[in-house]
Coordinates of C-alpha atoms in Angstrom, one line a residue:
X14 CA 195.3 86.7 180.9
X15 CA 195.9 85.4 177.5
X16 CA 199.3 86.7 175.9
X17 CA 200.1 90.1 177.5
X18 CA 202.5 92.8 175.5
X19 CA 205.7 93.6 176.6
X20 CA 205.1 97.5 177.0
X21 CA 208.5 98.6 176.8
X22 CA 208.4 97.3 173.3
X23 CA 205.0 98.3 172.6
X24 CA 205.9 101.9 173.2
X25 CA 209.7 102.3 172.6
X26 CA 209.2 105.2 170.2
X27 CA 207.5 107.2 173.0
X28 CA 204.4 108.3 174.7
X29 CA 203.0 111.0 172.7
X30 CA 200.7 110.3 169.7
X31 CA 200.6 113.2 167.1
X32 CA 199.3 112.8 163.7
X33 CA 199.1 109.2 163.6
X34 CA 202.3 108.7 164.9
X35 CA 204.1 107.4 168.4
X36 CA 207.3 109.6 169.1
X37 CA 208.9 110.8 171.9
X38 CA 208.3 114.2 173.9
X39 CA 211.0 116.8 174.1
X40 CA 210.7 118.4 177.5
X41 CA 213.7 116.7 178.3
X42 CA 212.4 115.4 181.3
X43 CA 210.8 111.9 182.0
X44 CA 208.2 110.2 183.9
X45 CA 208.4 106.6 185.3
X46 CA 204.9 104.8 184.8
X47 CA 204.9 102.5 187.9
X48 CA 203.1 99.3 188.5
X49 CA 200.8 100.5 192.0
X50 CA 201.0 97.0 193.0
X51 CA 204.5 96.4 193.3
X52 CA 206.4 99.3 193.2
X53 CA 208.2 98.3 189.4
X54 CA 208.6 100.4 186.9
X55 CA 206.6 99.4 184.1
X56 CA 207.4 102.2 181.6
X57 CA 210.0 105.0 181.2
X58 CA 209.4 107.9 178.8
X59 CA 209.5 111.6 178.2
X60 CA 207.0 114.0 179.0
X61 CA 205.9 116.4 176.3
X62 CA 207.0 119.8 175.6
X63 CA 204.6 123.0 175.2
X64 CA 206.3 122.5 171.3
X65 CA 205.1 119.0 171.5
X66 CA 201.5 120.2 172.2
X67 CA 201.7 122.8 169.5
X68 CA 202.8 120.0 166.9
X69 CA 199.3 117.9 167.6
X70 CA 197.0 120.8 168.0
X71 CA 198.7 121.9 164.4
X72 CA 197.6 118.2 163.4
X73 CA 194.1 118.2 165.0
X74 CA 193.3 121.4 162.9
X75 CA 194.3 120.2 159.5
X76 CA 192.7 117.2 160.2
X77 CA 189.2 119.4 161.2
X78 CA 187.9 120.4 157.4
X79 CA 188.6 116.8 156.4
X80 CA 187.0 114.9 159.6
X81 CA 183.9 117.7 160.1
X82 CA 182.5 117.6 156.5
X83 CA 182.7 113.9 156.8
X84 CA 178.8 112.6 156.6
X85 CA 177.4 111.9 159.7
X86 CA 177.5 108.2 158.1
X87 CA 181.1 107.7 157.3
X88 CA 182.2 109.3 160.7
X89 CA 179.5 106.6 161.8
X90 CA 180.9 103.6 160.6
X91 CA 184.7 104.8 161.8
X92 CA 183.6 104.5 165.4
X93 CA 181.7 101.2 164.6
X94 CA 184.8 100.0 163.3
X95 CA 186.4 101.2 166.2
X96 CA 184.3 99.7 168.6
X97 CA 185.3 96.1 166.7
X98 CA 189.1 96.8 167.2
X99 CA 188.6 97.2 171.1
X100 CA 186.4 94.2 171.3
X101 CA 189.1 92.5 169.7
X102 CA 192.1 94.2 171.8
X103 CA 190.0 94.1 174.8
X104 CA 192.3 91.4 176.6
X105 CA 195.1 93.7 175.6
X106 CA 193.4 97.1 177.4
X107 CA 192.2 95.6 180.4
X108 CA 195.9 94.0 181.0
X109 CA 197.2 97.9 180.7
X110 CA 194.7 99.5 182.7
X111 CA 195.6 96.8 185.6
X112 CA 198.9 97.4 185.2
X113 CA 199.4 100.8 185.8
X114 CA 196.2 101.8 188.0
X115 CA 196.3 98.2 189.8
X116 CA 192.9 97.4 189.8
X117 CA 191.8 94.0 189.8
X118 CA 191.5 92.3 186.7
X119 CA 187.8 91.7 187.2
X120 CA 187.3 95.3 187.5
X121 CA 189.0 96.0 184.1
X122 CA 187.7 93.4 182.2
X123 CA 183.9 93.1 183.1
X124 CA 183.4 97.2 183.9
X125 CA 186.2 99.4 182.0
X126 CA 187.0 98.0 178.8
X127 CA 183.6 96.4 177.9
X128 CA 181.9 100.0 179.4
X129 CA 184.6 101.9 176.8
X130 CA 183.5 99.4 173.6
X131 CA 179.4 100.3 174.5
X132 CA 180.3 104.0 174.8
X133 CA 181.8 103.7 171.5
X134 CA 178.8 101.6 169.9
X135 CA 176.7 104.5 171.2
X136 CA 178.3 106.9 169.8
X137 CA 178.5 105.2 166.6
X138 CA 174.8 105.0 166.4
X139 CA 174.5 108.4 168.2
X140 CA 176.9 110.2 165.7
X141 CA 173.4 109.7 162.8
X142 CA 171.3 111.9 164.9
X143 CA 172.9 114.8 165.5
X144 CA 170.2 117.5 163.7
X145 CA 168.5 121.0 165.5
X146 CA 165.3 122.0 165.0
X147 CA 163.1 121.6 162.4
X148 CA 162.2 124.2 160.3
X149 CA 159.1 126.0 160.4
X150 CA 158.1 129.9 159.8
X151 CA 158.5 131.9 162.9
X152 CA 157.9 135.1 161.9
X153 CA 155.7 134.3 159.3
X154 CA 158.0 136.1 156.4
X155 CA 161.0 133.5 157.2
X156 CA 161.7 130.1 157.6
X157 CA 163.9 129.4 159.9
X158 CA 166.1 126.1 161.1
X159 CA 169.0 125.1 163.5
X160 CA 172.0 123.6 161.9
X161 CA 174.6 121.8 164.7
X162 CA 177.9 122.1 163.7
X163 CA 181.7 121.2 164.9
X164 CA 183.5 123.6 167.0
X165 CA 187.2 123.0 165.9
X166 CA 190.2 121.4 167.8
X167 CA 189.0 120.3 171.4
X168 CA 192.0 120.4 173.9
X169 CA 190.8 117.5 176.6
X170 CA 192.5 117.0 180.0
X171 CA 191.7 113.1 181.5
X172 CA 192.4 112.1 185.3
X173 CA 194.4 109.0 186.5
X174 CA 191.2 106.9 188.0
X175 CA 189.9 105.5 184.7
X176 CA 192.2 106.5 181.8
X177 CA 190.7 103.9 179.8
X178 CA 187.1 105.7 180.1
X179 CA 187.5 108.5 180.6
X180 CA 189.5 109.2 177.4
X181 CA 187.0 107.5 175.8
X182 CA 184.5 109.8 177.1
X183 CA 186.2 113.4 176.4
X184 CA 187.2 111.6 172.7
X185 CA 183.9 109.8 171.6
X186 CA 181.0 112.5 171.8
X187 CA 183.9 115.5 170.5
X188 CA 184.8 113.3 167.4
X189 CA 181.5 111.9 166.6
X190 CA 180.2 115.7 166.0
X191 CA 183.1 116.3 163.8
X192 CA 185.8 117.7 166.2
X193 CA 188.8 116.9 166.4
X194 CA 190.9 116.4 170.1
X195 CA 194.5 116.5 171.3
X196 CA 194.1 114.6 174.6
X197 CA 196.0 114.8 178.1
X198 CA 196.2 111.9 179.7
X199 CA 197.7 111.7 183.8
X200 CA 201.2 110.8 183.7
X201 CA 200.9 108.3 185.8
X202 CA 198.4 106.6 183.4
X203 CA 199.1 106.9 179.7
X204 CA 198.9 103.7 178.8
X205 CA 195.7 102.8 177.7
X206 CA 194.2 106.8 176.3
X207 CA 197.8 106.1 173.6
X208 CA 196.3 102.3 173.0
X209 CA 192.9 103.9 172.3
X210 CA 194.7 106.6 169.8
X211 CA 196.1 103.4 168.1
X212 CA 193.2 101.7 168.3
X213 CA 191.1 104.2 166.5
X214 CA 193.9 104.6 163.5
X215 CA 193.4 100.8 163.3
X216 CA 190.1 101.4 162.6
X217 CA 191.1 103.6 159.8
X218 CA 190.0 107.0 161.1
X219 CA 192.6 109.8 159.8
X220 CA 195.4 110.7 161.0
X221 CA 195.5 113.4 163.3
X222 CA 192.0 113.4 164.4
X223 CA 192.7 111.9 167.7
X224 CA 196.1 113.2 169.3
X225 CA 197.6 112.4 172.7
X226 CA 200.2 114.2 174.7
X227 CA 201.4 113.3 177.6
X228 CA 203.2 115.5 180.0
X229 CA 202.8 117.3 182.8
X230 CA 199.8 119.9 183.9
X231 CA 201.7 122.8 184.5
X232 CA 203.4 122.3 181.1
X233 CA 201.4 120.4 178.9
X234 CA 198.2 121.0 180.4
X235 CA 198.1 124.6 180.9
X236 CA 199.9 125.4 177.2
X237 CA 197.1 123.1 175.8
X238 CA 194.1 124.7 177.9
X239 CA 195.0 128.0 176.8
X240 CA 196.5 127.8 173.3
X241 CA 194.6 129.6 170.7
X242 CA 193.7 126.8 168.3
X243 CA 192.1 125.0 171.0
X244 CA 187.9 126.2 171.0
X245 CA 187.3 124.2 173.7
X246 CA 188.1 122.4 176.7
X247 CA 187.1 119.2 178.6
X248 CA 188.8 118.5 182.0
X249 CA 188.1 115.6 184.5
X250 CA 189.6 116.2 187.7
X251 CA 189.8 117.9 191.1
X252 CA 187.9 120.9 192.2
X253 CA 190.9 122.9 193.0
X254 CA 192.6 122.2 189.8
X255 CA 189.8 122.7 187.7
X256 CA 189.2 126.3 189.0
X257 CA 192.7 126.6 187.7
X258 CA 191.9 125.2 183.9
X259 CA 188.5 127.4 184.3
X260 CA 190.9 130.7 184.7
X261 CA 193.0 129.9 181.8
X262 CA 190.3 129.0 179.6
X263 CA 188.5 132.1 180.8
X264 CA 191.3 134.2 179.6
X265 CA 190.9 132.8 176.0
X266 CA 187.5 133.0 175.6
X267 CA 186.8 129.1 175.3
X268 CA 184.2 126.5 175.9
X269 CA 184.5 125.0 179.3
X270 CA 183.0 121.4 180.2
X271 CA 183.9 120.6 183.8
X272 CA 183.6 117.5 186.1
X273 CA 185.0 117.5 189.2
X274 CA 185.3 116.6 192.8
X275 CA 182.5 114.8 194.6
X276 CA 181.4 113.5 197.9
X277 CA 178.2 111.3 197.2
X278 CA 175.8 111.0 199.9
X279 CA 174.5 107.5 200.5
X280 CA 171.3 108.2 202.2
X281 CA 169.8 105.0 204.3
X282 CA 166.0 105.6 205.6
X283 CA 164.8 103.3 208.0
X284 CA 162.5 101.3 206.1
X285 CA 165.2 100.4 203.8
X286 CA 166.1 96.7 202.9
X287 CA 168.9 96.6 205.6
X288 CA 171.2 93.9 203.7
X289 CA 170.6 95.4 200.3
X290 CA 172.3 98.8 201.5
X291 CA 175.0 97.2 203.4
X292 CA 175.9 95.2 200.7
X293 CA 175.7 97.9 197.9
X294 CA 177.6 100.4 200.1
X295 CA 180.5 98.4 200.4
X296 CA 180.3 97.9 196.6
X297 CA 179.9 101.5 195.6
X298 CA 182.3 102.9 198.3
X299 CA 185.4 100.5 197.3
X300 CA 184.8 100.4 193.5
X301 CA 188.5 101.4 192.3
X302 CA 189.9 101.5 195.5
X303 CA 187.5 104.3 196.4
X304 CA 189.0 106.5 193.4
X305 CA 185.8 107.0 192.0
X306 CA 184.5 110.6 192.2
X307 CA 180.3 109.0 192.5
X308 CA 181.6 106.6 195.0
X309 CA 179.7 106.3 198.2
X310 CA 181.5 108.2 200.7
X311 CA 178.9 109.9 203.5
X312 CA 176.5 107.3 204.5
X313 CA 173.5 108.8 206.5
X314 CA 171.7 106.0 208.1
X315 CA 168.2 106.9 209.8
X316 CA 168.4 106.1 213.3
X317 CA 166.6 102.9 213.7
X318 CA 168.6 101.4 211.4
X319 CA 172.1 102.5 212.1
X320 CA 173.5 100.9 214.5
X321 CA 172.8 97.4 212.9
X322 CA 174.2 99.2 209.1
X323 CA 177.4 99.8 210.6
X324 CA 178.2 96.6 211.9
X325 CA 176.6 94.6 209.0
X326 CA 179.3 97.1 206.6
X327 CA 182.0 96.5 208.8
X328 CA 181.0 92.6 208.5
X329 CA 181.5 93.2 204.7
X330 CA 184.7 95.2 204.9
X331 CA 186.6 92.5 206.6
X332 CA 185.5 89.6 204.0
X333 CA 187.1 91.9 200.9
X334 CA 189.8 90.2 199.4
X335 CA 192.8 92.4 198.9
X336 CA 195.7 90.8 196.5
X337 CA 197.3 91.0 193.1
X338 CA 195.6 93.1 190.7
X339 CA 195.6 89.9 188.1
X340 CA 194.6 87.4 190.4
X341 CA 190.8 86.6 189.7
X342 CA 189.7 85.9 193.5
X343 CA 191.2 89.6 194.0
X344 CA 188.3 91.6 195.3
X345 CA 190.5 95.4 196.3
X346 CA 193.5 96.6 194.3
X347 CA 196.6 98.6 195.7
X348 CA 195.4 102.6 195.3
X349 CA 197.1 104.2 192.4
X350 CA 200.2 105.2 193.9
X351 CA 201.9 105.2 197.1
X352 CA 201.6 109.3 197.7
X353 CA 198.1 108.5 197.1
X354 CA 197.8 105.6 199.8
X355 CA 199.6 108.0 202.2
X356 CA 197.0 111.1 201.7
X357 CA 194.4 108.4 202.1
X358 CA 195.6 106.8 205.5
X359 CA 196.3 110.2 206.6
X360 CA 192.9 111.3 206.7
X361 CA 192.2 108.2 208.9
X362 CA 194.6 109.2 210.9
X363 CA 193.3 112.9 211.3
X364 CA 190.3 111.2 212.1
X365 CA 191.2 109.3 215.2
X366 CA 191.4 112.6 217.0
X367 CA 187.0 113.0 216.3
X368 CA 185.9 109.5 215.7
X369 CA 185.7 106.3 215.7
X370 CA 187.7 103.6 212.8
X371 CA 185.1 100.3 212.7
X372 CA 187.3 98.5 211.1
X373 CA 190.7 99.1 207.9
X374 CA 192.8 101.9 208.6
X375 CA 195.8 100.2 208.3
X376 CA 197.2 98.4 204.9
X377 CA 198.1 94.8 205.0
X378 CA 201.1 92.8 206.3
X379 CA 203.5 90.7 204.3
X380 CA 203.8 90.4 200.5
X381 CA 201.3 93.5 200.1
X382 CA 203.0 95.9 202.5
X383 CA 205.2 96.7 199.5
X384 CA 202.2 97.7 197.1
X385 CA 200.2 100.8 197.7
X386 CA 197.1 99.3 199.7
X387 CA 194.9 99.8 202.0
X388 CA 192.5 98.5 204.4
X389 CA 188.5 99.0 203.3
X390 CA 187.7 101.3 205.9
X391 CA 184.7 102.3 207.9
X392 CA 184.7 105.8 210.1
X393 CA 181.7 106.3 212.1
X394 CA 181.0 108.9 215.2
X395 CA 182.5 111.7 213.2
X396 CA 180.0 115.3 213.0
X397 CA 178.9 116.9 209.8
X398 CA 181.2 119.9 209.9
X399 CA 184.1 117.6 210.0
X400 CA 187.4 116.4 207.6
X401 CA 186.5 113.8 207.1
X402 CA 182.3 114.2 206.1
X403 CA 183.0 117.4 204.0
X404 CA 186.0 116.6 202.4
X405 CA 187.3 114.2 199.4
X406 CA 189.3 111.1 200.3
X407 CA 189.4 109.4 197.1
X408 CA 190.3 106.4 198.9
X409 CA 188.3 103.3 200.3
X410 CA 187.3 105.2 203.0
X411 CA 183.0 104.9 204.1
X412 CA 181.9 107.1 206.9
X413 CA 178.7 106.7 208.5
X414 CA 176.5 109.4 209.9
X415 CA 173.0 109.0 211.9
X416 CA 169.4 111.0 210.8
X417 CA 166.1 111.2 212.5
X418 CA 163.9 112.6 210.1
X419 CA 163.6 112.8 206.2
X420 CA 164.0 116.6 206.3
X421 CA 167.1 116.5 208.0
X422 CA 168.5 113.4 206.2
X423 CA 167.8 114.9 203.1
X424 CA 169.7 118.5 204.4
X425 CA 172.8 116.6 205.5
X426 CA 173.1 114.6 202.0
X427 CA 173.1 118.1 200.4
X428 CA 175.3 120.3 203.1
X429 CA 178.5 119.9 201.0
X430 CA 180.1 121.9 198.0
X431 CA 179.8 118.8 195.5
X432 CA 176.7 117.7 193.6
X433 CA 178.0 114.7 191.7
X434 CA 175.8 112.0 193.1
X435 CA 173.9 110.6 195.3
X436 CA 171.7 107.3 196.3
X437 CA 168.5 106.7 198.2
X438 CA 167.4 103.5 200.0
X439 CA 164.0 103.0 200.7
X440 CA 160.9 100.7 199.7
X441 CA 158.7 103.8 199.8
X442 CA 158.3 105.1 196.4
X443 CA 157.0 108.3 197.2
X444 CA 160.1 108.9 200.0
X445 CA 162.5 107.8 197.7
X446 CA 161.2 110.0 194.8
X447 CA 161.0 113.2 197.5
X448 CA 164.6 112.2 197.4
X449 CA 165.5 112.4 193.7
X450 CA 164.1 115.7 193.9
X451 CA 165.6 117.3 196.4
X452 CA 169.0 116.4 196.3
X453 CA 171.3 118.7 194.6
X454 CA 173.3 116.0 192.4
X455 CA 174.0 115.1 189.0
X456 CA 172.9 111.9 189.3
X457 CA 170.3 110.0 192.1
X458 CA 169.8 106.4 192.2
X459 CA 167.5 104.6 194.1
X460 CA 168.1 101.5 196.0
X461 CA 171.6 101.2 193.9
X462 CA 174.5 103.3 193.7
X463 CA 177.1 103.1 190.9
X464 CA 176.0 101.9 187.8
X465 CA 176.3 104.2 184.5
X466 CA 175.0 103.8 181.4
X467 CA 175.9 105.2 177.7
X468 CA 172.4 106.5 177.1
X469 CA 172.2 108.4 179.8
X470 CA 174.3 111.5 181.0
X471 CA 177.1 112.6 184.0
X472 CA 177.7 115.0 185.9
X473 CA 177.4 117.2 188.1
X474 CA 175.8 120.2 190.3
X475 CA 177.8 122.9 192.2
X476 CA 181.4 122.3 193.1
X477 CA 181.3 119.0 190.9
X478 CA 181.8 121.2 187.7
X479 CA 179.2 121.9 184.8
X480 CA 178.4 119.9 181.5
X481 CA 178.3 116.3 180.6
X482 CA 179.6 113.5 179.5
X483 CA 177.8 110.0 177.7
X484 CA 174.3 110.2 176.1
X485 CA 173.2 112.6 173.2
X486 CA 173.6 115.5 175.9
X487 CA 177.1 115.5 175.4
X488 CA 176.5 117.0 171.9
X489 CA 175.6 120.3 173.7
X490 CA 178.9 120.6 175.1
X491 CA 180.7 119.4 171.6
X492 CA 178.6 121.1 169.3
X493 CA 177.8 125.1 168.0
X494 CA 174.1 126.0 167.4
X495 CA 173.6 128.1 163.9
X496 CA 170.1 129.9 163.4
X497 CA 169.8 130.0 159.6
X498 CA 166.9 131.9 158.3
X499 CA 165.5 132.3 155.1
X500 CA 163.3 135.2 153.6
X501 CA 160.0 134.2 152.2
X502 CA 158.5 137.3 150.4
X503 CA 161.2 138.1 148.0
X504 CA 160.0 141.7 148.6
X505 CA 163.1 144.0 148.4
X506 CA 161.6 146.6 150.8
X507 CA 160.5 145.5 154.0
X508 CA 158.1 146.9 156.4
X509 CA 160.6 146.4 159.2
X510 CA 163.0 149.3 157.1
X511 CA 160.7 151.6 158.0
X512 CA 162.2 151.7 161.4
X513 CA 165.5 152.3 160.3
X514 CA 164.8 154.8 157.4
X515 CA 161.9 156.1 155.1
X516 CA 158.5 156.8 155.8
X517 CA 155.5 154.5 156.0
X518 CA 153.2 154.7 152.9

């Protein structure tokens, strides 16, 4: 990396970002933001206040009349403008997001921060084409036509896996309709969502449009889900906590877009290219350290092929390079914290009682043992009802199941409460598209498993949550639909009146 920021300096007036402003929250208590990788603090600041939240929702909604009747062209250019200041910041952003989620450099700088500066560019372009249906005379007496409008202040709630993203994915689609968003970042990872509100002010969009607050769920997060300026709320997150911001938001009355847990079926039939699948599920179930809620977590391998899967994956586990974050040979990063490691290799251990660990289950020796990693690690030999299969690790954690026929290989890939996504590995076209159909996920691929793309949406089925996020069908979630309809006949009494009051003729 080229010159890297002293953070400390960069954010000695605080961690919260209302109204165009860095200051300090007034909770009174503090959070340590700590580098995964080495156990050092990297930043020490102070958590927001339920006051502090009601300061930039106050700020998001005076900025709303000025920001929503922008044109659909000026609020176009801002976020191409935008996009320009994070390709020119992008060394900057993908240094923070190593830094406090440790993931290797190569990870942040050729998938997080160039994926953040596309999604932007989309929605740049996308922000021109936001329009309902056209009009035309329904009844034959009216003309009717659907107007799209913004909904108001959107409170948004952002997990610790991909700050960077995934504040650029609650922000983005909310502010290119017209909204405006106070955002909640994870305390453990503020750094980059507060460099993207800069970012964005850099790019000359107005003050108090984009907000950030960062403090803690129960606080912060819950006063922000439910407070009555906020229309609408986006949370990425767990299951169990997002049943939580689902009965606050409930209580209100709001808008509720959801994505949560998931435990992606990786679905192997025995025709499959056999080095192809091992090699793209060790890629998709150790992206991020396995904190990745599409990553590859249940592989079901068809019988003929599983034996040799297993050990070719294993094979590939044990090559993965685990190191510092910004060394460039790095292949695995440290998991974001060391609670996290510990829930992780606790599963594994859980596990030894039911199955069988390939290979990982242990984190490294010497000048690692201090950071929070982990071994990539491959289970196999556990059954379907167990931890393990059914539950989320989050961690780089594969487990490999055996299937005899289609019908039960497609069953397994759905028995589970999530429906995030999924991948199928076959060179029969017609199998793999019986596949796509069947399995209930928000996303299937095909002989690949893990990329995303701006054009096209996310999310999820079931337990995973509802709504989504990228593409032009994130408008649906960020936007109000308005029937407008016009009278034709300029006849001042109507046939229809007759059913109200009066007589026929």
């Amino acid at each position: 990396m080229g010159n890297r920021f002293q953070v400390k300096d960069r954010f000695a007036d605080g961690a919260q970002y209302i109204d165009g402003q860095l200051r300090a929250g007034t909770s009174g208590r503090s959070h340590t933001v700590v580098d995964p990788a080495t156990g050092d603090e990297v930043l020490t600041y102070e958590l927001a206040s339920t006051a502090d939240v009601d300061e930039a929702v106050a700020a998001a909604r005076r900025a709303f009349p000025g920001w929503s009747g922008a044109t659909p062209g000026e609020r176009s250019d801002a976020l191409h403008r935008l996009a320009a200041v994070l390709a020119e910041q992008a060394e900057d952003f993908a240094y923070a997001e190593s830094l406090q989620c440790g993931k290797p450099i190569k990870l942040s700088t050729e998938f997080d921060v160039p994926g953040t500066i596309d999604n932007t560019a989309f929605f740049a372009g996308a922000a021109r084409h936001l329009q309902g249906q056209a009009a035309a005379e329904y009844s034959g007496d009216h003309t009717s036509y659907v107007r799209r409008e913004a909904i108001g202040v959107v409170g948004s709630i952002a997990p610790w896996n991909y700050p960077l993203q995934m504040a650029a994915w609650k922000i983005l689609p909310a502010i290119a309709a017209g909204n405006t968003v106070v955002l909640k970042p994870a305390e453990l990872t503020p750094l980059t969502s507060l460099m993207f509100a800069q970012a964005a002010k850099d790019a000359g969009l107005p003050d108090g449009v984009i907000n950030i607050v960062t403090g803690a769920g129960r606080e912060a997060g819950e006063h922000l889900v439910g407070h009555p300026d906020v229309v609408m709320t986006s949370f990425t997150g767990s299951t169990a906590v997002g049943k939580r911001v689902a009965e606050i938001a409930t209580a209100t009355v709001k808008r509720l877009h959801l994505e949560l847990g998931g435990k992606a079926p990786f679905l192997v039939f025995d025709d499959a290219d056999l080095e192809a699948a091992a090699h793209g599920a060790v890629a998709a179930s150790l992206i991020n350290t396995g904190q990745d809620c599409t990553a590859a977590t249940r592989a079901y391998v068809q019988r003929p092929l599983h034996d040799a899967f297993v050990a070719r994956v294993a094979e590939l586990m044990e090559s993965v390079r685990l190191g510092d974050p910004f060394a460039p040979t790095t292949d695995l990063g440290p998991l974001v914290s060391h609670a996290q490691r510990d829930r992780v290799a606790a599963f594994v251990e859980r596990a030894r009682a039911y199955a069988t660990v390939v290979t990982g289950g242990v984190g490294p020796a010497g000048d690692l043992a201090k950071g929070a990693y982990y071994r990539p690690t491959l289970i196999a030999g556990a059954a379907q009802d167990s931890e393990v299969v059914q539950s989320e690790i989050f961690g780089p954690v594969l487990v490999v199941l055996p299937f005899d026929t289609d019908d039960e290989g497609i069953a397994l890939a759905n028995d589970t409460p999530y429906g995030l996504a999924a991948s199928a590995w076959s060179r029969d076209v017609y199998r793999a598209g019986r596949a796509t159909r069947e399995i209930k996920a928000g996303c299937v691929w095909v002989n690949d498993h893990i990329p995303i793309i701006s054009e096209m949406p996310h999310g999820g089925y079931k337990a995973s949550g509802f709504g989504k996020d990228m593409s032009a069908y994130s408008f649906e979630e960020y936007t109000q639909v308005k029937h407008v309809m016009y009278d034709n006949t300029a006849v001042a009494e109507k046939d229809w009146h007759r059913t109200i009051f009066g007589d026929r003729p």
